[in-house]
Short mmCIF file of N, CA and C in Angstrom, two decimals:
data_model
loop_
_atom_site.label_atom_id
_atom_site.label_comp_id
_atom_site.label_asym_id
_atom_site.label_seq_id
_atom_site.Cartn_x
_atom_site.Cartn_y
_atom_site.Cartn_z
N MET A 12 -6.08 33.46 -51.68
CA MET A 12 -7.19 33.79 -50.81
C MET A 12 -7.25 32.83 -49.66
N ASP A 13 -6.74 31.64 -49.68
CA ASP A 13 -6.77 30.75 -48.59
C ASP A 13 -6.11 31.29 -47.36
N SER A 14 -5.11 32.16 -47.58
CA SER A 14 -4.44 32.72 -46.43
C SER A 14 -5.34 33.68 -45.70
N MET A 15 -6.42 34.07 -46.25
CA MET A 15 -7.36 35.00 -45.56
C MET A 15 -8.30 34.25 -44.60
N ILE A 16 -8.35 32.94 -44.67
CA ILE A 16 -9.20 32.13 -43.83
C ILE A 16 -8.68 32.20 -42.40
N PRO A 17 -9.47 32.68 -41.43
CA PRO A 17 -8.99 32.71 -40.12
C PRO A 17 -8.79 31.35 -39.52
N THR A 18 -7.78 31.14 -38.75
CA THR A 18 -7.48 29.90 -38.10
C THR A 18 -7.48 30.11 -36.57
N ARG A 19 -7.91 29.11 -35.89
CA ARG A 19 -7.91 29.19 -34.43
C ARG A 19 -6.44 28.97 -33.96
N PRO A 20 -6.01 29.75 -33.04
CA PRO A 20 -4.68 29.52 -32.51
C PRO A 20 -4.68 28.17 -31.76
N PRO A 21 -3.55 27.45 -31.77
CA PRO A 21 -3.53 26.20 -31.05
C PRO A 21 -3.60 26.47 -29.56
N LEU A 22 -4.16 25.47 -28.88
CA LEU A 22 -4.29 25.62 -27.38
C LEU A 22 -2.88 25.48 -26.80
N ASP A 23 -2.71 26.16 -25.74
CA ASP A 23 -1.49 26.00 -24.98
C ASP A 23 -1.54 24.69 -24.23
N LEU A 24 -0.66 23.82 -24.50
CA LEU A 24 -0.66 22.52 -23.89
C LEU A 24 0.70 22.30 -23.15
N PRO A 25 0.75 21.63 -22.04
CA PRO A 25 -0.36 21.03 -21.36
C PRO A 25 -1.28 22.05 -20.70
N ARG A 26 -2.57 21.68 -20.58
CA ARG A 26 -3.48 22.58 -19.89
C ARG A 26 -4.39 21.81 -18.96
N ARG A 27 -4.69 22.44 -17.82
CA ARG A 27 -5.62 21.82 -16.88
C ARG A 27 -7.00 22.02 -17.38
N ILE A 28 -7.85 21.02 -17.12
CA ILE A 28 -9.25 21.09 -17.54
C ILE A 28 -10.04 21.29 -16.20
N ARG A 29 -10.86 22.32 -16.13
CA ARG A 29 -11.53 22.59 -14.88
C ARG A 29 -12.54 21.47 -14.58
N CYS A 30 -12.49 21.01 -13.35
CA CYS A 30 -13.45 20.00 -12.87
C CYS A 30 -14.30 20.61 -11.79
N THR A 31 -15.62 20.25 -11.76
CA THR A 31 -16.52 20.83 -10.70
C THR A 31 -16.27 20.13 -9.40
N ASP A 32 -15.79 18.87 -9.39
CA ASP A 32 -15.53 18.04 -8.16
C ASP A 32 -14.06 18.37 -7.72
N PRO A 33 -13.92 18.85 -6.47
CA PRO A 33 -12.58 19.13 -6.00
C PRO A 33 -11.72 17.86 -5.82
N GLU A 34 -12.31 16.78 -5.81
CA GLU A 34 -11.54 15.50 -5.71
C GLU A 34 -11.09 14.99 -7.06
N GLN A 35 -11.30 15.67 -8.13
CA GLN A 35 -10.90 15.27 -9.44
C GLN A 35 -9.99 16.29 -10.08
N GLY A 36 -9.06 15.77 -10.94
CA GLY A 36 -8.21 16.64 -11.71
C GLY A 36 -8.12 16.13 -13.17
N SER A 37 -7.96 16.98 -14.06
CA SER A 37 -7.91 16.59 -15.46
C SER A 37 -6.88 17.47 -16.21
N LEU A 38 -6.05 16.81 -17.05
CA LEU A 38 -5.00 17.50 -17.76
C LEU A 38 -4.96 17.03 -19.20
N GLU A 39 -4.78 17.94 -20.14
CA GLU A 39 -4.68 17.59 -21.51
C GLU A 39 -3.25 17.98 -21.96
N CYS A 40 -2.53 16.94 -22.55
CA CYS A 40 -1.24 17.12 -23.00
C CYS A 40 -1.11 16.96 -24.45
N GLY A 41 -0.03 17.48 -25.03
CA GLY A 41 0.21 17.34 -26.46
C GLY A 41 1.18 16.23 -26.74
N HIS A 42 1.71 16.23 -27.94
CA HIS A 42 2.64 15.16 -28.45
C HIS A 42 4.09 15.35 -27.96
N GLN A 43 4.47 16.41 -27.39
CA GLN A 43 5.79 16.74 -27.00
C GLN A 43 6.25 15.87 -25.77
N LEU A 44 7.46 15.34 -25.85
CA LEU A 44 7.92 14.51 -24.72
C LEU A 44 8.04 15.30 -23.42
N TRP A 45 8.33 16.57 -23.46
CA TRP A 45 8.40 17.34 -22.17
C TRP A 45 7.13 17.36 -21.48
N HIS A 46 6.01 17.07 -22.10
CA HIS A 46 4.69 17.04 -21.39
C HIS A 46 4.64 15.88 -20.41
N LEU A 47 5.47 14.88 -20.57
CA LEU A 47 5.51 13.77 -19.64
C LEU A 47 5.92 14.30 -18.26
N LYS A 48 6.94 15.13 -18.19
CA LYS A 48 7.43 15.71 -16.97
C LYS A 48 6.35 16.59 -16.35
N ALA A 49 5.74 17.40 -17.17
CA ALA A 49 4.62 18.29 -16.73
C ALA A 49 3.51 17.50 -16.13
N ALA A 50 3.20 16.37 -16.80
CA ALA A 50 2.04 15.55 -16.30
C ALA A 50 2.39 14.94 -15.04
N ARG A 51 3.58 14.48 -14.75
CA ARG A 51 4.02 13.93 -13.46
C ARG A 51 3.97 15.01 -12.36
N SER A 52 4.41 16.19 -12.70
CA SER A 52 4.43 17.24 -11.72
C SER A 52 2.94 17.59 -11.34
N TRP A 53 2.07 17.68 -12.37
CA TRP A 53 0.66 18.03 -12.10
C TRP A 53 0.05 16.91 -11.26
N ALA A 54 0.31 15.65 -11.57
CA ALA A 54 -0.24 14.48 -10.85
C ALA A 54 0.23 14.51 -9.38
N THR A 55 1.43 14.90 -9.12
CA THR A 55 1.96 14.97 -7.76
C THR A 55 1.15 15.97 -6.98
N HIS A 56 0.84 17.10 -7.61
CA HIS A 56 -0.02 18.15 -6.95
C HIS A 56 -1.43 17.67 -6.79
N VAL A 57 -2.01 17.02 -7.73
CA VAL A 57 -3.46 16.50 -7.61
C VAL A 57 -3.55 15.41 -6.53
N ALA A 58 -2.51 14.55 -6.46
CA ALA A 58 -2.60 13.43 -5.48
C ALA A 58 -2.65 13.92 -4.06
N ARG A 59 -2.06 15.02 -3.76
CA ARG A 59 -2.07 15.55 -2.40
C ARG A 59 -1.64 14.55 -1.29
N THR A 60 -0.55 13.84 -1.55
CA THR A 60 -0.10 12.89 -0.63
C THR A 60 1.40 12.82 -0.58
N THR A 61 2.01 11.95 0.17
CA THR A 61 3.45 11.81 0.24
C THR A 61 4.00 11.25 -0.98
N PRO A 62 5.28 11.44 -1.32
CA PRO A 62 5.87 10.88 -2.52
C PRO A 62 5.78 9.34 -2.52
N ALA A 63 5.97 8.70 -1.40
CA ALA A 63 5.94 7.21 -1.38
C ALA A 63 4.50 6.72 -1.65
N CYS A 64 3.46 7.39 -1.21
CA CYS A 64 2.11 6.96 -1.47
C CYS A 64 1.72 7.22 -2.90
N ALA A 65 2.26 8.30 -3.51
CA ALA A 65 1.96 8.67 -4.89
C ALA A 65 2.82 7.87 -5.90
N ASP A 66 3.87 7.24 -5.55
CA ASP A 66 4.81 6.66 -6.47
C ASP A 66 4.16 5.64 -7.45
N PRO A 67 3.35 4.63 -7.00
CA PRO A 67 2.68 3.74 -7.96
C PRO A 67 1.85 4.43 -8.99
N LEU A 68 1.11 5.49 -8.54
CA LEU A 68 0.28 6.26 -9.43
C LEU A 68 1.15 6.98 -10.46
N LEU A 69 2.24 7.62 -10.03
CA LEU A 69 3.06 8.43 -10.90
C LEU A 69 3.81 7.52 -11.90
N VAL A 70 4.36 6.43 -11.43
CA VAL A 70 5.10 5.53 -12.34
C VAL A 70 4.11 4.97 -13.41
N SER A 71 2.91 4.60 -13.03
CA SER A 71 1.94 4.04 -13.99
C SER A 71 1.49 5.16 -14.96
N LEU A 72 1.27 6.32 -14.44
CA LEU A 72 0.85 7.45 -15.32
C LEU A 72 1.93 7.68 -16.38
N SER A 73 3.18 7.67 -15.92
CA SER A 73 4.32 7.87 -16.93
C SER A 73 4.36 6.82 -17.96
N GLU A 74 4.11 5.54 -17.57
CA GLU A 74 4.17 4.42 -18.54
C GLU A 74 3.01 4.54 -19.52
N LEU A 75 1.87 4.82 -19.06
CA LEU A 75 0.64 4.94 -19.90
C LEU A 75 0.78 6.11 -20.83
N HIS A 76 1.24 7.23 -20.35
CA HIS A 76 1.42 8.46 -21.17
C HIS A 76 2.46 8.15 -22.25
N THR A 77 3.56 7.52 -21.88
CA THR A 77 4.62 7.15 -22.84
C THR A 77 4.07 6.16 -23.89
N ASN A 78 3.28 5.22 -23.48
CA ASN A 78 2.72 4.27 -24.44
C ASN A 78 1.81 4.98 -25.42
N ALA A 79 0.99 5.94 -24.93
CA ALA A 79 0.14 6.68 -25.79
C ALA A 79 0.92 7.42 -26.87
N LEU A 80 2.04 8.06 -26.46
CA LEU A 80 2.82 8.84 -27.42
C LEU A 80 3.54 7.89 -28.41
N LYS A 81 3.98 6.76 -27.87
CA LYS A 81 4.78 5.82 -28.72
C LYS A 81 3.94 5.03 -29.68
N HIS A 82 2.78 4.61 -29.33
CA HIS A 82 2.01 3.64 -30.12
C HIS A 82 0.71 4.22 -30.75
N THR A 83 0.30 5.49 -30.54
CA THR A 83 -0.92 5.93 -31.07
C THR A 83 -0.77 7.29 -31.80
N ALA A 84 -1.88 7.84 -32.34
CA ALA A 84 -1.83 9.10 -32.96
C ALA A 84 -1.50 10.21 -32.01
N SER A 85 -1.61 9.92 -30.73
CA SER A 85 -1.32 11.03 -29.79
C SER A 85 0.16 11.44 -29.87
N GLY A 86 1.04 10.61 -30.38
CA GLY A 86 2.41 10.93 -30.48
C GLY A 86 2.75 11.69 -31.78
N LEU A 87 1.75 11.94 -32.63
CA LEU A 87 2.00 12.69 -33.87
C LEU A 87 1.77 14.17 -33.59
N PRO A 88 2.30 15.02 -34.47
CA PRO A 88 2.03 16.50 -34.28
C PRO A 88 0.50 16.71 -34.20
N GLY A 89 0.10 17.46 -33.23
CA GLY A 89 -1.37 17.79 -33.03
C GLY A 89 -2.00 16.77 -32.12
N GLY A 90 -1.25 15.65 -31.78
CA GLY A 90 -1.85 14.62 -30.93
C GLY A 90 -2.07 15.03 -29.52
N ARG A 91 -3.01 14.38 -28.83
CA ARG A 91 -3.37 14.77 -27.48
C ARG A 91 -3.48 13.50 -26.59
N VAL A 92 -3.19 13.70 -25.33
CA VAL A 92 -3.36 12.69 -24.34
C VAL A 92 -4.12 13.33 -23.16
N ARG A 93 -5.21 12.77 -22.75
CA ARG A 93 -6.01 13.27 -21.62
C ARG A 93 -5.74 12.43 -20.40
N ILE A 94 -5.42 13.00 -19.28
CA ILE A 94 -5.13 12.33 -18.03
C ILE A 94 -6.10 12.81 -17.00
N GLU A 95 -6.72 11.90 -16.29
CA GLU A 95 -7.67 12.25 -15.24
C GLU A 95 -7.32 11.48 -14.00
N ILE A 96 -7.37 12.16 -12.87
CA ILE A 96 -7.14 11.56 -11.57
C ILE A 96 -8.33 11.89 -10.66
N GLU A 97 -8.79 10.89 -9.96
CA GLU A 97 -9.87 11.07 -9.01
C GLU A 97 -9.41 10.53 -7.68
N ARG A 98 -9.55 11.36 -6.61
CA ARG A 98 -9.24 10.83 -5.24
C ARG A 98 -10.52 10.39 -4.61
N ARG A 99 -10.50 9.12 -4.19
CA ARG A 99 -11.53 8.59 -3.39
C ARG A 99 -10.94 8.27 -1.96
N ARG A 100 -11.92 7.88 -1.08
CA ARG A 100 -11.46 7.70 0.28
C ARG A 100 -10.22 6.84 0.44
N ARG A 101 -10.13 5.69 -0.26
CA ARG A 101 -8.99 4.84 -0.11
C ARG A 101 -8.25 4.59 -1.45
N LEU A 102 -8.71 5.19 -2.52
CA LEU A 102 -8.15 4.91 -3.89
C LEU A 102 -7.89 6.14 -4.62
N PHE A 103 -6.89 6.04 -5.54
CA PHE A 103 -6.72 6.95 -6.62
C PHE A 103 -7.24 6.21 -7.84
N LEU A 104 -8.04 6.87 -8.67
CA LEU A 104 -8.49 6.38 -9.95
C LEU A 104 -7.78 7.14 -11.06
N LEU A 105 -7.14 6.45 -11.92
CA LEU A 105 -6.43 7.11 -13.04
C LEU A 105 -7.03 6.73 -14.34
N ARG A 106 -7.19 7.68 -15.20
CA ARG A 106 -7.70 7.37 -16.61
C ARG A 106 -6.71 8.15 -17.55
N VAL A 107 -6.25 7.43 -18.52
CA VAL A 107 -5.35 8.02 -19.54
C VAL A 107 -6.01 7.66 -20.93
N THR A 108 -6.34 8.69 -21.69
CA THR A 108 -7.04 8.47 -22.99
C THR A 108 -6.15 8.99 -24.11
N ASP A 109 -6.00 8.16 -25.15
CA ASP A 109 -5.16 8.55 -26.34
C ASP A 109 -6.08 8.92 -27.46
N ASP A 110 -5.46 9.30 -28.60
CA ASP A 110 -6.22 9.66 -29.83
C ASP A 110 -6.53 8.54 -30.77
N GLY A 111 -6.24 7.27 -30.34
CA GLY A 111 -6.52 6.12 -31.18
C GLY A 111 -5.38 5.78 -32.06
N PRO A 112 -5.59 4.86 -32.94
CA PRO A 112 -4.48 4.38 -33.85
C PRO A 112 -3.93 5.43 -34.76
N ARG A 113 -2.68 5.28 -35.13
CA ARG A 113 -2.03 6.19 -36.09
C ARG A 113 -2.70 5.91 -37.47
N PRO A 114 -2.68 6.96 -38.35
CA PRO A 114 -3.26 6.78 -39.69
C PRO A 114 -2.67 5.55 -40.42
N GLY A 115 -3.56 4.71 -40.92
CA GLY A 115 -3.08 3.53 -41.62
C GLY A 115 -2.79 2.35 -40.73
N ALA A 116 -2.80 2.54 -39.44
CA ALA A 116 -2.48 1.40 -38.54
C ALA A 116 -3.83 0.87 -37.97
N GLU A 117 -3.78 -0.40 -37.59
CA GLU A 117 -4.97 -0.99 -36.98
C GLU A 117 -4.98 -0.69 -35.47
N ALA A 118 -6.21 -0.66 -34.95
CA ALA A 118 -6.32 -0.42 -33.49
C ALA A 118 -5.78 -1.63 -32.79
N THR A 119 -5.07 -1.27 -31.70
CA THR A 119 -4.53 -2.35 -30.85
C THR A 119 -5.08 -2.22 -29.47
N VAL A 120 -4.88 -3.26 -28.65
CA VAL A 120 -5.38 -3.22 -27.27
C VAL A 120 -4.17 -3.42 -26.32
N PRO A 121 -4.20 -2.90 -25.18
CA PRO A 121 -3.07 -3.13 -24.21
C PRO A 121 -3.06 -4.57 -23.77
N GLU A 122 -1.89 -5.11 -23.64
CA GLU A 122 -1.71 -6.45 -23.11
C GLU A 122 -0.34 -6.58 -22.44
N VAL A 123 -0.37 -7.31 -21.37
CA VAL A 123 0.89 -7.56 -20.66
C VAL A 123 1.46 -8.83 -21.27
N ARG A 124 2.67 -8.73 -21.91
CA ARG A 124 3.30 -9.88 -22.53
C ARG A 124 4.42 -10.42 -21.71
N PRO A 125 4.27 -11.64 -21.19
CA PRO A 125 5.41 -12.22 -20.46
C PRO A 125 6.53 -12.54 -21.42
N MET A 126 7.73 -12.30 -20.93
CA MET A 126 8.95 -12.60 -21.73
C MET A 126 9.33 -14.11 -21.43
N LEU A 127 9.30 -14.91 -22.48
CA LEU A 127 9.59 -16.30 -22.29
C LEU A 127 11.01 -16.50 -21.75
N GLY A 128 11.17 -17.44 -20.80
CA GLY A 128 12.49 -17.77 -20.33
C GLY A 128 13.01 -16.83 -19.20
N LEU A 129 12.30 -15.79 -18.94
CA LEU A 129 12.67 -14.85 -17.90
C LEU A 129 11.64 -14.89 -16.76
N CYS A 130 12.08 -14.61 -15.55
CA CYS A 130 11.09 -14.56 -14.48
C CYS A 130 11.53 -13.49 -13.53
N GLY A 131 10.60 -13.03 -12.69
CA GLY A 131 10.88 -12.04 -11.64
C GLY A 131 11.32 -10.78 -12.23
N ALA A 132 12.32 -10.18 -11.52
CA ALA A 132 12.85 -8.81 -11.92
C ALA A 132 13.42 -8.84 -13.31
N GLU A 133 14.01 -9.94 -13.75
CA GLU A 133 14.58 -9.94 -15.11
C GLU A 133 13.51 -9.71 -16.16
N GLU A 134 12.35 -10.29 -15.94
CA GLU A 134 11.27 -10.12 -16.85
C GLU A 134 10.83 -8.61 -17.03
N LEU A 135 10.84 -7.94 -15.93
CA LEU A 135 10.52 -6.49 -15.96
C LEU A 135 11.55 -5.59 -16.62
N LEU A 136 12.81 -6.07 -16.61
CA LEU A 136 13.91 -5.21 -17.14
C LEU A 136 14.17 -5.43 -18.62
N VAL A 137 13.40 -6.27 -19.28
CA VAL A 137 13.57 -6.49 -20.71
C VAL A 137 13.20 -5.22 -21.44
N GLU A 138 14.02 -4.85 -22.48
CA GLU A 138 13.76 -3.58 -23.19
C GLU A 138 12.39 -3.64 -23.90
N GLY A 139 11.56 -2.65 -23.71
CA GLY A 139 10.31 -2.57 -24.34
C GLY A 139 9.28 -3.55 -23.76
N GLY A 140 8.00 -3.06 -23.60
CA GLY A 140 6.98 -3.89 -23.26
C GLY A 140 6.78 -4.04 -21.77
N TYR A 141 7.57 -3.36 -20.90
CA TYR A 141 7.41 -3.50 -19.54
C TYR A 141 6.55 -2.46 -18.85
N GLY A 142 6.08 -1.50 -19.61
CA GLY A 142 5.18 -0.47 -19.09
C GLY A 142 3.89 -1.05 -18.52
N LEU A 143 3.23 -1.93 -19.25
CA LEU A 143 2.03 -2.54 -18.74
C LEU A 143 2.33 -3.57 -17.63
N ALA A 144 3.52 -4.14 -17.71
CA ALA A 144 3.83 -5.09 -16.57
C ALA A 144 4.01 -4.27 -15.31
N LEU A 145 4.52 -3.13 -15.37
CA LEU A 145 4.62 -2.27 -14.18
C LEU A 145 3.29 -1.82 -13.74
N LEU A 146 2.35 -1.41 -14.60
CA LEU A 146 1.00 -1.10 -14.30
C LEU A 146 0.29 -2.27 -13.62
N ASP A 147 0.44 -3.44 -14.22
CA ASP A 147 -0.17 -4.63 -13.68
C ASP A 147 0.35 -4.99 -12.28
N ALA A 148 1.62 -4.67 -11.99
CA ALA A 148 2.18 -5.00 -10.66
C ALA A 148 1.74 -3.95 -9.64
N MET A 149 1.54 -2.70 -10.06
CA MET A 149 1.32 -1.57 -9.10
C MET A 149 -0.13 -1.28 -8.87
N ALA A 150 -0.97 -1.45 -9.85
CA ALA A 150 -2.43 -1.14 -9.70
C ALA A 150 -3.11 -2.29 -9.04
N LEU A 151 -4.08 -1.88 -8.27
CA LEU A 151 -4.97 -2.89 -7.68
C LEU A 151 -5.83 -3.54 -8.74
N TYR A 152 -6.14 -2.72 -9.80
CA TYR A 152 -7.01 -3.20 -10.89
C TYR A 152 -6.71 -2.31 -12.04
N TRP A 153 -6.82 -2.77 -13.29
CA TRP A 153 -6.79 -1.99 -14.44
C TRP A 153 -7.55 -2.63 -15.56
N ASP A 154 -8.05 -1.82 -16.48
CA ASP A 154 -8.74 -2.30 -17.61
C ASP A 154 -8.71 -1.20 -18.73
N PHE A 155 -9.35 -1.39 -19.84
CA PHE A 155 -9.42 -0.39 -20.90
C PHE A 155 -10.67 -0.42 -21.60
N THR A 156 -10.99 0.62 -22.34
CA THR A 156 -12.23 0.70 -23.10
C THR A 156 -11.90 1.55 -24.32
N ARG A 157 -12.58 1.23 -25.46
CA ARG A 157 -12.42 2.06 -26.68
C ARG A 157 -13.43 3.11 -26.64
N GLU A 158 -13.06 4.36 -26.90
CA GLU A 158 -13.89 5.51 -26.86
C GLU A 158 -14.64 5.58 -28.30
N PRO A 159 -15.83 6.28 -28.27
CA PRO A 159 -16.56 6.40 -29.57
C PRO A 159 -15.75 7.04 -30.66
N ASP A 160 -14.77 7.96 -30.34
CA ASP A 160 -13.95 8.63 -31.35
C ASP A 160 -12.75 7.79 -31.80
N GLY A 161 -12.61 6.55 -31.25
CA GLY A 161 -11.53 5.71 -31.63
C GLY A 161 -10.38 5.68 -30.61
N GLY A 162 -10.33 6.59 -29.70
CA GLY A 162 -9.35 6.61 -28.67
C GLY A 162 -9.46 5.45 -27.68
N LEU A 163 -8.46 5.24 -27.02
CA LEU A 163 -8.39 4.15 -26.03
C LEU A 163 -8.20 4.76 -24.67
N MET A 164 -9.09 4.40 -23.73
CA MET A 164 -8.95 4.83 -22.37
C MET A 164 -8.53 3.70 -21.47
N VAL A 165 -7.38 3.86 -20.83
CA VAL A 165 -6.88 2.89 -19.83
C VAL A 165 -7.23 3.37 -18.47
N ARG A 166 -7.88 2.60 -17.65
CA ARG A 166 -8.30 2.97 -16.30
C ARG A 166 -7.55 2.09 -15.28
N ALA A 167 -7.14 2.70 -14.18
CA ALA A 167 -6.47 1.92 -13.15
C ALA A 167 -6.84 2.44 -11.77
N ALA A 168 -6.81 1.57 -10.75
CA ALA A 168 -7.12 1.96 -9.42
C ALA A 168 -5.89 1.66 -8.57
N PHE A 169 -5.55 2.59 -7.68
CA PHE A 169 -4.37 2.49 -6.80
C PHE A 169 -4.71 2.74 -5.35
N ASP A 170 -4.16 2.01 -4.46
CA ASP A 170 -4.32 2.20 -3.01
C ASP A 170 -3.69 3.55 -2.65
N ARG A 171 -4.38 4.40 -1.93
CA ARG A 171 -3.90 5.70 -1.59
C ARG A 171 -2.71 5.60 -0.55
N SER A 172 -2.61 4.43 0.03
CA SER A 172 -1.42 4.29 1.00
C SER A 172 -0.11 3.96 0.26
N GLY A 173 -0.19 3.75 -1.00
CA GLY A 173 0.98 3.41 -1.80
C GLY A 173 1.22 1.91 -1.86
N ARG A 174 0.37 1.09 -1.24
CA ARG A 174 0.55 -0.36 -1.30
C ARG A 174 0.16 -0.82 -2.73
N THR A 175 0.98 -1.74 -3.29
CA THR A 175 0.76 -2.19 -4.61
C THR A 175 0.23 -3.61 -4.56
N ARG A 176 -0.28 -4.06 -5.68
CA ARG A 176 -0.81 -5.45 -5.77
C ARG A 176 0.26 -6.47 -5.48
N MET A 177 1.51 -6.15 -5.97
CA MET A 177 2.63 -7.09 -5.73
C MET A 177 2.97 -7.21 -4.26
N ALA A 178 2.72 -6.13 -3.48
CA ALA A 178 3.10 -6.13 -2.10
C ALA A 178 1.92 -6.72 -1.27
N ALA A 179 0.78 -6.91 -1.85
CA ALA A 179 -0.40 -7.45 -1.14
C ALA A 179 -0.29 -8.86 -0.79
#
């Protein structure tokens, strides 16, 4: 008899979420890796700027999205990642929200870990752990907050001209 219980069909992901403000865009992605490419393509469209100006935003979005899939329940079947971009006069504001810790795992917080003994470009090229270092170098500002449902939202601000904090 359990087979008689109707189930809701899964949402087609990735899917755009309608925003009332034309300066905002929102996308919900699933756990599949190909959604990373779809999110970058969507963000390019939402940014409405040249590739050079959008590059810091797109690189950071890719790193945060990848981290969500790799380190949280968002990377499990049925997992979700929500991405929001807001265009302001001189800034792009990016928010990436994951599903929180994987079952049985403790909640973690994002941190940039310097690699001991390395400096400059070598530090950024070390395998693993450079996603947040890239975000830290490209964003004018970033922080995070824990959502009431356990998810983690990372927020970042980018200069719309493409100028990064490292270039400032």
